[in-house]
Structures are given as C-alpha cells and as structure tokens.
C-alpha cells in the first residue's frame, strides 16, 4: 500500500528537507519567553496598515519573505504554497499572497492549520509535484477577538478557561534536498467531537482530537512517547494539556517526560495574564518555525512529534448550540532522514 | 522535474480514475435544466434540520453517501477527504464530516474549491499517499445570503450583475484503478486581482483569474481550446464568461466553440430570474459531479477542461474597501488515461 503505514499515517519515501523557516510576532509575543526565537517582532499591531486584518496579512507576508530571505530563495523558486488563517473566508492568507505569483492552495484547519499545510507541502515534494513547497499560517489577537468574540476596544472580561490568540505567523519551506530537519512521517487528523460546547474552553474541546491523533501516530509507527525527544501539541493550553496527559495515563502511557504544548510555551502564563495559554494558527506556527526548528538545527532535539490541534467551530455554530468538533494533524520531524 | 510540466501544471504519472461521483441539490436546482443529472433533489432547504447551516452540512453529507453508495464503497475505503464550503470557518464541511472517521483536510478556495479539492485528491492518489481520496464541496443559498449579504427573509433586491448561490453539493471519489474518466493534468491557480471591488459583480472579479489559469493550461500542456471537447469554468456567470471569451479573443484564441460556464449551465437564467447565473462551491461541484462526469461516461465528451473560479473576498474585506482577489484551479479529465 505505497507509503501508507497503518490506517492514517504516511511514511514519506524520500523525506523532504526543511530548507528554511521563519517566525514573526507582535508585542505580547515579544514579551514572552520565546522572544529570541522570532525573526521579527513588531510593536505596531497594525503593521503599518489601516486595519488589523490588513496588518495580519502584512505580518503573514513578512513571515514568507523572511523564510525566503534566510534560504536565499525567491518567490519563483516556490512551486506551491499552502496557507491559512482563522479569518472568515481566510482573507488573512488570500490578501497576504495577493501580490505574489506563487501557485496557492488555501487550507483551513483552525489552529491545526500549520500541521495540515506542512503535511500537504511534504507530500507535494515527496510525490514530485513540487520541487519546493511552503506552509504559511497566521493569527492576530485583534482580528480574532473582533470576529469570534467582541472587538478589543469593548474591553470584555475573559473567562479563566479562555486562551489568548497569538499575533504571530510562521512559514516553513520544504524541498527535495537539504540538511534537514526532515519530515519523515505525517498522520492526518479526523474530526473528534466529545460534546464540549463552551467556546471559551477550546482546550477541553480539542484534547480528545489530540489524544486520537497521537494514539494513531504511536500505533501506526509502532512508537511510544519515549521514542521522541519532544512531543508538542498545538494550542491546547493548560487544561487541554492536562486532559491529554490524563487520557494517556489511563492507557498506561506516560506523557509526563517530554510532552509540551505550543500554547504553554509561547507566553509566560502567570506573568502575562494569559489564563490557559496561547492559541491561534500563528501560535503553533511561530513556535514550530522559531523555537522548535531552531532547537533541532542546534541539536537540542533530534526527533520531534509536532501535533497542532484545531477547533472547527464558528460563532454561528456556537450560537446554534452546536458542540465543538476538534482535529489534530501530526508531523514527525527528524534530523535523521532514514528514521 | 518530476511530474511538473511548465510553471504551474502537473502531469499525473499514473492518472487517478474517477471511481464515483454524486450531486445533490435543492428546489431551484430541481427546476433547472440539469435536474435529471442530480442524484437527489430536496424541496426542503433545511434538509430536515433546524437551521440552514445544519441543512447544508446534511446535504453535503448526502453527496458523500451517494458517491460511496454508487461505487459500493464504505467510509473506511476512503483514505483521505478534502472538503470545503463558503461558510465562516468552513463549518459546512466540518459538521458534515463530524460523524465520520475519514482522515480530513479542510480546504478553502471559495467557488473554486472543487477544483482545489480534486487536484489535491488526484495528487494524493498518484503519489501513493492514498488508495482512494474524495473531494467534497457544498454551498447553500440561504446560508450564503445570510453570511455575505442579508438574511433571505429581509427580501433584499439583487443587482443585475449578482449571481445566485446554488444550494447544492458534489462529491468525487478518485482511486488508483478504474474505468475512468481519469484526471490526467492539473494546473494550480495563483491569486489575480485586477482591482474590481463590487461584491455584487464577482464574475468580473474572477474572470482575469480564469484567463490566467486557462492560459497556463494551454501553455504548459501545449494545447489550444480545440484540443478539448468542452471547457467549463466555475461560476463566472454571463458577464464573466463574456470577459474571458473577449480576453482570449484579443490574444487571437477562439473560445466561442466549446466554452461553457457552470454558472450558466445550472439554471435557466431568464426563466428562473437568475440574473448573471449560478455561483457557490456547490455550483461547479454539482455540475461536474452530475452533468459533466455522466456526459463523459456516456461518451458525450472525451476530454474536458474543468476550471472553477473563486472570489477570495469576505464581507469584512469589502467593508474595508478592498478589491476582490480571484483564483482558478484547473483539472483536465479524459476518458483516455494515456492522454
């Protein structure tokens, strides 16, 4: 059955190499513990534009430009780009790429979008459909608040289980040849909905999807948590991270040694008043394309399981009383191509 | 360069076969000239649900079920599904697939989404990443009006250049082996924005993207319009169809013989008061997965160039005075695998 192993996992025949990566962030990200891993930090949440939405597109575009620049690549060297964001009709991405000529596929996986985009980019390169393919995602605190909750100037109070949408973007460029790290495996998510219907408690809504996909990774690749130097879920935050740890504990699987969550890494939760942690397409994207990939290049970790999660709700679905479907797409990155 | 030919086109190494296809539609679609090509038509625009959004998800789910049923396939036979719709955060798709276990990638290309989903599904099968992959999209007149313009009960007047969002869904299942038709080539769109900023004139906004992608197809595959039995763009409607025809005429390329638009095929424009024609992810999806593919199976056409177009705007971007970026993804379908 070709490159498929198990029910949901692909083992890439010739693992694509990470040619370049870049992370761009805003004010709060610059005050957080990962500040030094960003390629660019801006104090201006409009990014020189007139609206927050235009600002998000500009920030996303900067992430792409930085990633190209760091690898001395140009737009025309990229055969395909997969991009997405949280905004209605994904305008963060379509407006960021409006001035570019790169063949473009829009993707939507809420906060799991970097996992989806990276998976698809990896298959495009491995399948010879692209020499180089890019994955690009963003989120913006002010655009997300306006769209999902209340405009920021209203000063709404946040609930203790709420997360903070990161103002950040990340870009990863994959190619056929390079020094790595390499994308060796990927596991596609399926929709998991356990009936949580509180849109201010996304961590709990997404945790079952993370558990489902991570279980599939371990089963399909015949690995256990100890086979990875680091396991990083997307934006489950404090509560979701605890739930995933407990779900695995009840299976007798120990996740306490090397399991982190991007939503817990990006901010200093107590010092920055972040409640349950960071979230948004830009959260896991900027953590991956800054802290995690740089750490791999520097030899801090050899093999990482990156598994961002998304909550596939909309304000309309919540108003209509629907529960929150979650999804989690996983990618294994390794410094060893023959993993 | 592997399977890439020219700048934006992939020639599939082992063209995936269309194993099954299905189209589902609503009341107006059932009154239109393509009624007999639908697998299911419903007079109830709620599809037995409480809200239009739930109705759209149910309709989309029916399209998947019909396509599975027609090929005597089951959910577990599908390794990957690419699905999308027009709703904020693509809830039409995530709620339609909530009860399924099929590994899922959400895609967004506005009304071009069936082109994007079909392209990605084809590459997944050709690249050995999936034995079978499905492409599934939908749109619903009432959910789209509420979201993009005004709730239907307000009874707003439509402008003469407006199109009518189809209440329809289409599903196409591709596999490694089968009698065809086959997906032989695909050309990925790039974002084209010529400055049109009237959201009630999407045909004019998207026409330049269709011209751009069709030109790339002809260039990359060294073909001309006469090499296809039929060229079908997505939902340009009457005005967009005219603009594309004129743009090619000014290049000396004759599009008058075999060029149609799904938005012009789905409805009887005059008789059904459809102004410029149909639109929505479900328009080109249902025309492809009913009229076009059945026509190919019946030998009416041997080789089709299917090129749905999308307008990548949102109400927010229009309120902010932005112009409308367009995109067009093209797929060549042929009864001859060795095309």
XYZ file of C-alpha atoms in Angstrom:
678
model
C 0.000 0.000 0.000
C 2.584 2.546 -1.130
C 3.696 4.958 1.509
C 0.800 4.405 3.890
C 1.564 2.660 7.143
C -1.327 1.821 9.396
C -4.668 3.474 8.913
C -3.825 7.161 8.915
C -0.072 7.600 8.613
C 2.171 8.231 5.617
C 5.866 7.415 5.738
C 7.493 9.696 3.197
C 9.531 7.796 0.626
C 12.237 10.430 0.338
C 11.674 12.669 3.373
C 11.535 16.337 2.349
C 14.031 18.669 3.969
C 13.223 21.859 5.839
C 15.055 24.421 3.700
C 14.038 27.442 5.720
C 11.681 28.633 8.423
C 10.679 31.952 9.915
C 8.500 33.291 12.709
C 7.095 36.783 13.070
C 5.209 38.067 16.113
C 3.658 41.019 17.886
C 4.004 42.871 21.153
C 2.932 40.132 23.590
C 5.000 37.511 21.773
C 7.985 39.818 22.163
C 7.412 39.932 25.926
C 7.167 36.148 26.163
C 9.810 33.513 26.864
C 10.367 32.672 23.168
C 11.062 36.246 22.034
C 14.625 35.486 20.954
C 13.424 32.828 18.517
C 11.379 35.238 16.378
C 12.852 36.645 13.180
C 10.835 39.814 13.540
C 8.778 41.353 16.342
C 6.568 44.376 15.881
C 5.214 46.779 18.464
C 2.668 48.012 15.903
C -0.286 45.637 15.742
C -1.425 47.323 12.532
C 1.910 46.526 10.880
C 1.794 49.929 9.225
C -1.663 49.283 7.716
C -5.060 50.846 8.327
C -6.897 47.801 9.678
C -5.976 44.816 11.836
C -6.950 42.479 9.008
C -4.531 44.211 6.641
C -1.996 44.080 9.474
C -2.384 40.315 9.778
C -1.876 39.865 6.039
C 1.230 42.039 6.160
C 2.615 40.072 9.094
C 1.964 36.787 7.279
C 3.669 38.141 4.193
C 6.685 39.131 6.309
C 6.961 35.541 7.558
C 7.101 34.282 3.972
C 9.615 36.957 2.971
C 11.858 36.161 5.956
C 11.783 32.434 5.199
C 12.679 33.083 1.548
C 15.436 35.508 2.527
C 17.014 33.145 5.066
C 17.454 30.484 2.372
C 18.375 32.971 -0.385
C 15.290 31.863 -2.269
C 12.879 33.913 -4.357
C 9.158 33.628 -4.904
C 9.671 31.902 -8.243
C 11.613 29.129 -6.510
C 8.453 28.034 -4.687
C 6.186 25.805 -6.764
C 3.277 25.647 -4.325
C 2.197 27.361 -1.144
C -0.392 26.127 1.350
C -1.643 28.968 3.504
C -4.400 29.522 6.021
C -5.616 31.590 8.933
C -8.628 31.987 11.227
C -10.432 34.812 9.464
C -13.749 34.392 7.687
C -13.040 33.219 4.130
C -9.340 33.013 5.073
C -8.679 36.589 3.953
C -5.508 36.741 6.059
C -3.906 34.427 3.521
C -5.544 35.478 0.267
C -4.668 39.126 0.860
C -1.150 38.312 2.065
C -0.477 36.386 -1.149
C -2.402 38.713 -3.466
C 0.756 40.333 -4.738
C 2.593 37.066 -5.244
C 2.683 34.728 -8.219
C 3.109 31.528 -6.225
C 0.552 28.803 -7.050
C -1.677 28.764 -3.980
C -3.941 26.325 -2.169
C -5.965 27.743 0.720
C -6.328 25.414 3.691
C -8.446 25.572 6.821
C -7.850 23.574 9.971
C -8.311 26.314 12.597
C -5.291 26.236 14.945
C -4.114 22.944 13.393
C -3.549 24.645 10.036
C 0.274 24.594 10.198
C 0.078 20.807 10.686
C -2.209 20.448 7.678
C -0.199 22.821 5.478
C 3.106 21.171 6.403
C 1.691 17.682 5.766
C 0.412 18.652 2.328
C 3.612 20.506 1.428
C 5.639 17.435 2.430
C 3.536 15.116 0.244
C 3.800 17.529 -2.687
C 7.605 17.462 -2.511
C 7.856 13.720 -1.856
C 5.423 12.965 -4.697
C 7.440 15.082 -7.172
C 4.555 17.523 -7.602
C 6.726 20.420 -6.384
C 10.449 20.979 -6.077
C 9.827 23.293 -3.151
C 6.600 23.895 -1.264
C 5.806 26.285 1.560
C 3.429 26.164 4.539
C 2.307 29.529 5.897
C -0.208 30.434 8.614
C -1.076 33.351 10.863
C -3.405 34.625 13.548
C -3.899 38.044 15.106
C -5.329 38.780 18.540
C -7.355 41.796 17.437
C -8.809 40.276 14.251
C -9.721 37.074 16.083
C -11.333 38.830 19.049
C -13.432 41.012 16.752
C -14.548 38.051 14.715
C -15.037 35.337 17.331
C -15.892 37.286 20.484
C -16.020 41.065 20.901
C -13.992 43.888 19.375
C -10.974 44.549 21.619
C -11.956 48.171 22.434
C -15.067 46.858 24.246
C -12.735 45.566 26.967
C -14.652 42.319 27.582
C -13.664 40.198 30.564
C -12.171 36.810 29.653
C -13.145 33.591 31.425
C -10.450 31.637 33.298
C -10.509 28.812 30.722
C -10.052 31.207 27.782
C -6.859 31.251 25.733
C -5.099 34.196 24.112
C -4.927 34.276 20.314
C -1.316 34.824 19.308
C -0.442 37.691 16.984
C 2.061 35.687 15.014
C 2.835 33.989 11.729
C 5.106 31.147 10.750
C 6.435 29.901 7.449
C 8.240 26.670 6.619
C 9.758 25.898 3.218
C 10.361 22.271 2.242
C 12.497 20.971 -0.588
C 13.781 17.803 -2.096
C 17.353 18.151 -0.881
C 18.848 19.854 2.136
C 20.484 19.391 5.507
C 17.241 18.955 7.369
C 15.495 18.512 9.681
C 13.348 16.222 7.567
C 9.636 15.462 7.565
C 9.667 11.673 7.883
C 6.020 10.842 8.701
C 2.655 12.505 8.925
C -0.665 11.414 10.382
C -3.870 13.010 9.146
C -6.472 14.039 11.676
C -10.096 13.091 11.713
C -12.896 15.046 13.338
C -13.456 14.253 17.002
C -16.342 15.792 18.933
C -16.999 14.732 22.503
C -19.792 17.219 23.045
C -17.957 20.150 24.665
C -19.888 23.275 23.700
C -18.174 26.118 25.571
C -16.277 28.241 23.017
C -14.256 29.680 25.896
C -12.890 26.249 26.701
C -11.286 25.169 23.474
C -8.536 23.207 25.185
C -11.056 20.703 26.532
C -12.815 20.550 23.154
C -9.606 19.820 21.232
C -7.883 17.474 23.703
C -9.779 14.343 22.543
C -8.653 15.036 18.945
C -5.034 15.326 20.090
C -5.362 12.068 22.001
C -6.924 10.398 18.953
C -4.197 11.504 16.523
C -1.250 10.932 18.872
C -2.604 7.427 19.570
C -2.735 6.836 15.795
C 0.878 8.020 15.441
C 2.095 5.658 18.168
C 0.070 2.763 16.743
C 0.873 3.318 13.052
C 4.600 3.985 13.539
C 4.984 1.489 16.389
C 6.476 4.098 18.641
C 5.911 5.295 22.205
C 6.374 8.777 23.692
C 9.957 7.880 24.724
C 10.892 7.495 21.030
C 10.598 11.252 20.614
C 12.796 13.903 22.169
C 9.813 16.211 22.292
C 6.083 15.941 21.657
C 4.430 19.312 21.052
C 0.673 19.640 20.601
C -0.853 22.791 19.176
C -2.801 25.146 21.275
C -4.454 23.061 23.927
C -3.279 25.333 26.698
C -3.016 24.292 30.324
C -6.326 22.489 30.621
C -6.112 20.628 27.311
C -2.522 19.579 28.050
C -3.652 18.099 31.375
C -6.539 16.236 29.733
C -4.283 14.684 27.075
C -1.773 13.636 29.746
C -4.560 12.033 31.784
C -6.156 10.266 28.797
C -2.825 8.623 28.000
C -2.183 7.844 31.696
C -5.431 5.877 31.772
C -3.988 3.797 28.877
C -0.784 3.269 30.870
C 1.169 5.616 28.559
C 3.454 8.108 30.298
C 3.353 11.559 28.699
C 4.902 13.385 31.652
C 8.532 13.269 30.483
C 8.655 15.099 27.157
C 5.217 16.452 26.308
C 4.713 20.185 25.851
C 2.061 22.360 24.240
C 2.796 25.335 21.977
C 0.123 27.360 23.795
C 2.069 26.900 27.033
C 5.461 27.684 25.510
C 4.715 30.955 23.719
C 3.714 33.034 26.734
C 4.568 33.325 30.424
C 1.085 32.344 31.583
C 1.185 33.878 35.046
C 3.370 36.899 34.242
C 1.476 37.776 31.071
C -2.070 37.142 32.386
C -2.683 34.568 29.686
C -5.198 32.383 31.541
C -4.986 28.952 29.855
C -2.293 29.837 27.283
C -1.832 30.918 23.703
C -3.887 29.821 20.702
C -4.477 30.638 17.045
C -2.983 29.395 13.767
C 0.007 31.633 14.450
C 0.757 30.115 17.849
C 1.909 26.627 16.875
C 3.193 28.026 13.557
C 5.533 30.514 15.225
C 6.636 28.076 17.942
C 7.477 25.460 15.281
C 9.156 27.886 12.899
C 11.218 29.516 15.635
C 11.879 27.682 18.873
C 11.349 24.081 17.732
C 13.095 24.038 14.349
C 15.972 26.178 15.567
C 16.342 23.810 18.531
C 16.530 20.853 16.142
C 19.125 22.583 13.983
C 21.166 23.334 17.117
C 20.962 19.708 18.235
C 18.754 20.312 21.273
C 16.272 17.714 19.974
C 16.820 15.094 17.307
C 13.262 13.940 16.736
C 10.063 15.887 17.368
C 6.412 14.954 17.095
C 4.544 18.158 16.194
C 0.767 17.844 16.531
C -1.210 21.084 16.314
C -4.905 20.967 17.130
C -7.849 22.935 15.774
C -11.367 23.676 16.995
C -13.622 23.615 13.933
C -16.354 25.858 15.276
C -17.646 29.231 14.180
C -19.607 31.844 16.129
C -22.653 30.750 14.111
C -22.306 27.101 15.109
C -21.946 28.096 18.769
C -24.963 30.426 18.613
C -26.908 27.492 17.206
C -25.982 25.383 20.222
C -23.584 23.054 18.441
C -20.724 21.330 20.219
C -17.156 21.904 19.067
C -15.540 19.466 16.618
C -11.769 19.180 17.048
C -8.995 17.951 14.780
C -5.267 17.314 15.143
C -2.751 16.788 12.332
C 0.629 15.315 13.308
C 4.027 15.582 11.627
C 7.235 13.819 12.671
C 10.391 15.841 12.120
C 13.803 14.259 12.480
C 17.410 15.259 11.946
C 17.943 11.754 10.587
C 16.434 11.258 7.158
C 16.446 7.472 7.477
C 14.332 7.443 10.624
C 11.495 17.938 -12.895
C 9.332 15.008 -11.924
C 5.707 15.377 -12.880
C 5.738 19.130 -13.348
C 5.362 20.442 -16.857
C 5.704 24.149 -17.386
C 5.431 26.504 -14.480
C 2.166 25.536 -12.857
C 0.970 22.249 -14.272
C 1.348 18.676 -13.024
C 1.004 15.750 -15.409
C -0.055 12.831 -13.255
C 2.269 9.847 -13.609
C -0.499 7.277 -13.286
C -3.715 9.245 -13.802
C -6.196 8.533 -10.998
C -9.585 7.196 -12.008
C -12.937 8.682 -11.082
C -14.486 5.794 -9.149
C -17.710 7.551 -8.314
C -19.425 10.910 -8.284
C -22.650 12.328 -6.948
C -24.570 15.590 -6.975
C -27.275 16.707 -4.581
C -29.343 19.864 -4.944
C -32.281 21.912 -3.724
C -35.519 23.311 -5.070
C -34.180 25.757 -7.672
C -31.650 23.223 -8.944
C -34.525 20.793 -9.397
C -36.333 23.361 -11.543
C -33.261 23.955 -13.687
C -32.133 22.350 -16.941
C -29.744 19.910 -15.220
C -32.304 18.432 -12.816
C -32.076 14.942 -14.277
C -28.349 14.777 -13.543
C -28.762 15.107 -9.782
C -28.728 12.007 -7.597
C -31.004 13.649 -5.069
C -33.120 16.795 -5.060
C -34.811 18.154 -1.963
C -37.716 20.531 -1.680
C -36.809 21.126 1.973
C -33.997 23.666 2.215
C -33.494 22.688 5.851
C -32.880 19.067 4.848
C -34.849 18.023 7.916
C -32.666 20.074 10.278
C -33.374 23.128 12.405
C -31.057 25.614 10.731
C -29.896 26.260 7.178
C -26.306 25.664 8.261
C -27.196 22.229 9.587
C -29.156 21.709 6.377
C -26.082 22.476 4.274
C -23.987 20.000 6.267
C -26.663 17.343 5.858
C -26.861 17.967 2.119
C -23.064 17.737 1.829
C -23.109 14.505 3.790
C -25.760 13.120 1.436
C -23.483 13.836 -1.534
C -20.683 11.814 0.096
C -23.073 8.993 0.990
C -24.472 8.852 -2.545
C -20.998 8.754 -4.076
C -19.956 5.940 -1.724
C -23.167 4.027 -2.391
C -22.891 4.305 -6.182
C -19.464 2.631 -6.095
C -20.404 0.176 -3.321
C -17.737 1.754 -1.160
C -17.766 2.435 2.562
C -16.296 5.233 4.615
C -13.343 3.085 5.636
C -12.406 2.626 1.969
C -11.580 6.342 1.711
C -8.115 7.218 2.993
C -8.421 10.990 2.715
C -11.130 13.525 2.091
C -10.682 17.148 1.020
C -13.764 19.182 1.793
C -14.750 22.817 1.796
C -17.588 25.291 1.595
C -18.270 29.038 1.772
C -19.269 29.353 5.409
C -17.180 31.133 8.006
C -14.619 28.661 9.378
C -15.878 26.136 6.802
C -18.458 24.696 9.201
C -20.472 23.242 6.315
C -17.702 20.667 5.925
C -16.547 20.135 9.494
C -20.084 19.486 10.690
C -20.925 17.301 7.699
C -17.909 15.090 8.432
C -18.192 15.227 12.223
C -19.742 11.797 12.420
C -17.254 10.219 10.017
C -13.866 8.667 10.661
C -12.316 9.650 7.341
C -8.979 11.497 7.650
C -9.890 15.053 6.683
C -8.163 18.111 5.250
C -10.223 21.300 5.122
C -9.689 23.418 2.014
C -10.833 26.893 1.060
C -10.894 28.308 -2.432
C -14.340 29.937 -2.448
C -16.237 28.751 -5.539
C -13.040 27.150 -6.925
C -12.936 24.696 -4.029
C -13.966 21.627 -6.057
C -11.014 22.325 -8.386
C -8.639 22.579 -5.450
C -10.032 19.517 -3.659
C -9.996 17.413 -6.827
C -6.423 18.485 -7.640
C -5.183 17.562 -4.176
C -7.112 14.281 -4.128
C -5.602 13.378 -7.514
C -2.053 14.072 -6.313
C -2.655 12.045 -3.147
C -3.681 9.006 -5.182
C -0.978 9.438 -7.827
C 1.693 9.926 -5.141
C 0.643 6.730 -3.319
C -0.420 8.695 -0.250
C -3.976 7.372 -0.521
C -5.576 4.411 -2.257
C -8.765 6.395 -2.625
C -9.364 10.066 -1.952
C -12.532 12.129 -2.102
C -13.288 15.750 -2.972
C -16.459 17.195 -1.445
C -17.890 20.730 -1.510
C -21.194 22.481 -0.966
C -22.980 25.809 -0.890
C -26.459 26.842 0.198
C -28.392 29.883 -0.978
C -29.803 30.744 2.440
C -26.583 30.282 4.452
C -24.612 32.276 1.894
C -27.117 35.135 1.689
C -27.222 35.440 5.476
C -23.478 35.456 5.730
C -22.404 37.508 2.726
C -25.343 39.807 2.128
C -28.638 39.870 4.025
C -30.765 37.156 5.610
C -33.198 35.858 2.996
C -36.352 36.866 4.964
C -35.350 40.549 4.567
C -36.239 40.217 0.895
C -33.367 42.374 -0.388
C -33.338 43.357 -4.049
C -30.496 41.866 -6.060
C -28.439 43.879 -8.531
C -28.437 42.839 -12.217
C -24.807 41.657 -12.035
C -25.465 39.462 -8.976
C -25.325 35.693 -9.172
C -27.412 33.111 -7.323
C -25.646 30.849 -4.854
C -26.541 27.271 -5.650
C -27.989 25.044 -2.942
C -26.008 22.027 -3.989
C -23.185 19.682 -3.128
C -20.923 17.470 -5.173
C -18.607 14.620 -4.331
C -15.999 12.895 -6.479
C -14.071 9.795 -5.383
C -10.747 9.026 -7.045
C -8.818 5.782 -6.923
C -5.777 4.100 -8.325
C -7.614 1.800 -10.731
C -10.926 2.097 -12.524
C -12.633 2.654 -15.839
C -12.355 6.408 -15.694
C -12.667 9.169 -16.626
C -9.154 9.941 -15.434
C -7.549 13.069 -14.012
C -4.587 13.492 -16.344
C -3.343 17.020 -15.554
C -3.957 19.813 -13.104
C -2.919 23.444 -13.042
C -2.772 25.296 -9.742
C -4.200 28.783 -9.546
C -2.488 31.892 -8.327
C -4.183 34.948 -6.929
C -5.190 37.513 -9.535
C -6.675 40.864 -8.536
C -7.400 43.466 -11.183
C -8.996 45.915 -8.777
C -12.702 45.078 -9.130
C -14.293 45.940 -5.788
C -18.023 45.332 -6.306
C -19.015 42.194 -4.366
C -22.169 42.022 -6.482
C -20.079 41.587 -9.604
C -17.993 38.539 -8.858
C -17.947 37.359 -12.452
C -15.892 40.372 -13.495
C -13.633 39.948 -10.466
C -12.917 36.280 -11.180
C -12.647 36.392 -14.983
C -8.996 37.535 -15.007
C -8.061 34.565 -12.778
C -9.815 32.178 -15.174
C -7.990 33.753 -18.096
C -4.677 33.468 -16.212
C -5.106 29.772 -15.342
C -6.570 28.688 -18.686
C -3.663 30.440 -20.404
C -1.264 28.495 -18.158
C -3.014 25.224 -19.063
C -2.733 25.901 -22.800
C 0.909 26.986 -22.452
C 2.064 24.230 -20.082
C 0.298 21.371 -21.884
C 0.853 22.825 -25.364
C -2.823 22.665 -26.155
C -5.428 25.021 -27.583
C -9.176 25.220 -26.882
C -9.873 22.879 -29.816
C -7.963 20.090 -28.045
C -10.800 19.822 -25.529
C -14.322 18.684 -26.186
C -15.523 21.054 -23.508
C -14.013 23.812 -21.387
C -16.071 24.600 -18.288
C -15.137 27.421 -15.965
C -16.638 27.687 -12.499
C -19.116 30.304 -11.600
C -18.284 33.290 -13.726
C -21.836 33.699 -14.880
C -22.844 35.560 -18.013
C -20.640 38.603 -17.568
C -17.512 36.705 -16.511
C -17.955 34.232 -19.359
C -18.079 37.123 -21.827
C -14.971 38.733 -20.351
C -12.953 35.503 -20.566
C -14.065 34.964 -24.162
C -13.023 38.529 -25.027
C -9.674 38.312 -23.230
C -8.775 35.243 -25.272
C -10.136 36.797 -28.469
C -7.701 39.677 -28.025
C -4.927 37.024 -27.956
C -6.306 35.521 -31.153
C -7.610 32.463 -29.296
C -11.126 31.344 -30.186
C -13.155 30.286 -27.153
C -16.539 30.522 -28.864
C -16.815 26.869 -29.965
C -16.723 24.794 -26.783
C -16.507 27.077 -23.777
C -19.242 26.968 -21.146
C -19.568 28.116 -17.543
C -21.104 26.038 -14.750
C -22.964 29.108 -13.518
C -24.710 29.340 -16.895
C -25.487 25.630 -17.126
C -27.112 25.016 -13.750
C -30.070 27.370 -14.109
C -32.342 28.685 -16.827
C -31.209 32.287 -16.413
C -34.217 34.027 -17.907
C -36.875 31.570 -16.795
C -35.562 31.308 -13.253
C -34.725 35.015 -12.729
C -31.100 34.206 -12.045
C -29.559 37.462 -13.258
C -25.952 36.608 -14.142
C -26.117 32.890 -13.258
C -25.352 30.423 -10.510
C -22.424 30.529 -8.106
C -21.142 28.941 -4.919
C -18.862 25.964 -4.161
C -21.828 23.709 -4.846
C -22.480 25.081 -8.342
C -19.400 23.838 -10.203
C -19.259 20.831 -7.841
C -22.749 19.646 -8.727
C -22.364 20.421 -12.438
C -19.105 18.424 -12.549
C -20.366 15.553 -10.447
C -23.604 15.239 -12.359
C -23.877 16.617 -15.870
C -20.188 16.681 -16.865
C -18.929 13.367 -15.497
C -22.053 11.491 -16.557
C -21.665 13.005 -20.014
C -18.082 11.738 -20.163
C -19.117 8.258 -19.052
C -21.817 8.278 -21.724
C -19.320 9.318 -24.373
C -20.737 12.807 -24.976
C -17.309 14.314 -24.333
C -13.950 12.566 -24.281
C -11.775 15.283 -22.784
C -12.882 18.131 -20.533
C -11.012 21.067 -19.046
C -12.732 21.879 -15.746
C -11.658 25.217 -14.280
C -13.713 26.509 -11.349
C -13.039 30.018 -10.132
C -13.235 31.563 -6.673
C -13.545 35.107 -5.322
C -11.390 35.269 -2.207
C -13.184 38.121 -0.512
C -15.101 38.350 2.753
C -17.715 40.868 3.877
C -15.009 42.357 6.128
C -12.584 42.881 3.260
C -15.325 44.534 1.190
C -16.383 46.788 4.087
C -12.752 47.823 4.357
C -12.746 48.888 0.702
C -10.547 46.081 -0.586
C -10.747 44.812 -4.137
C -11.591 41.166 -4.823
C -8.771 38.645 -5.354
C -9.742 35.784 -7.657
C -8.319 32.327 -8.197
C -8.948 29.483 -10.651
C -7.776 25.871 -10.321
C -7.926 23.715 -13.462
C -8.199 19.956 -13.887
C -8.098 18.009 -17.147
C -10.325 14.942 -17.227
C -10.073 12.427 -20.033
C -11.589 9.078 -20.913
C -8.147 8.136 -22.222
C -5.629 7.511 -19.453
C -2.663 7.932 -21.781
C -3.662 11.425 -22.887
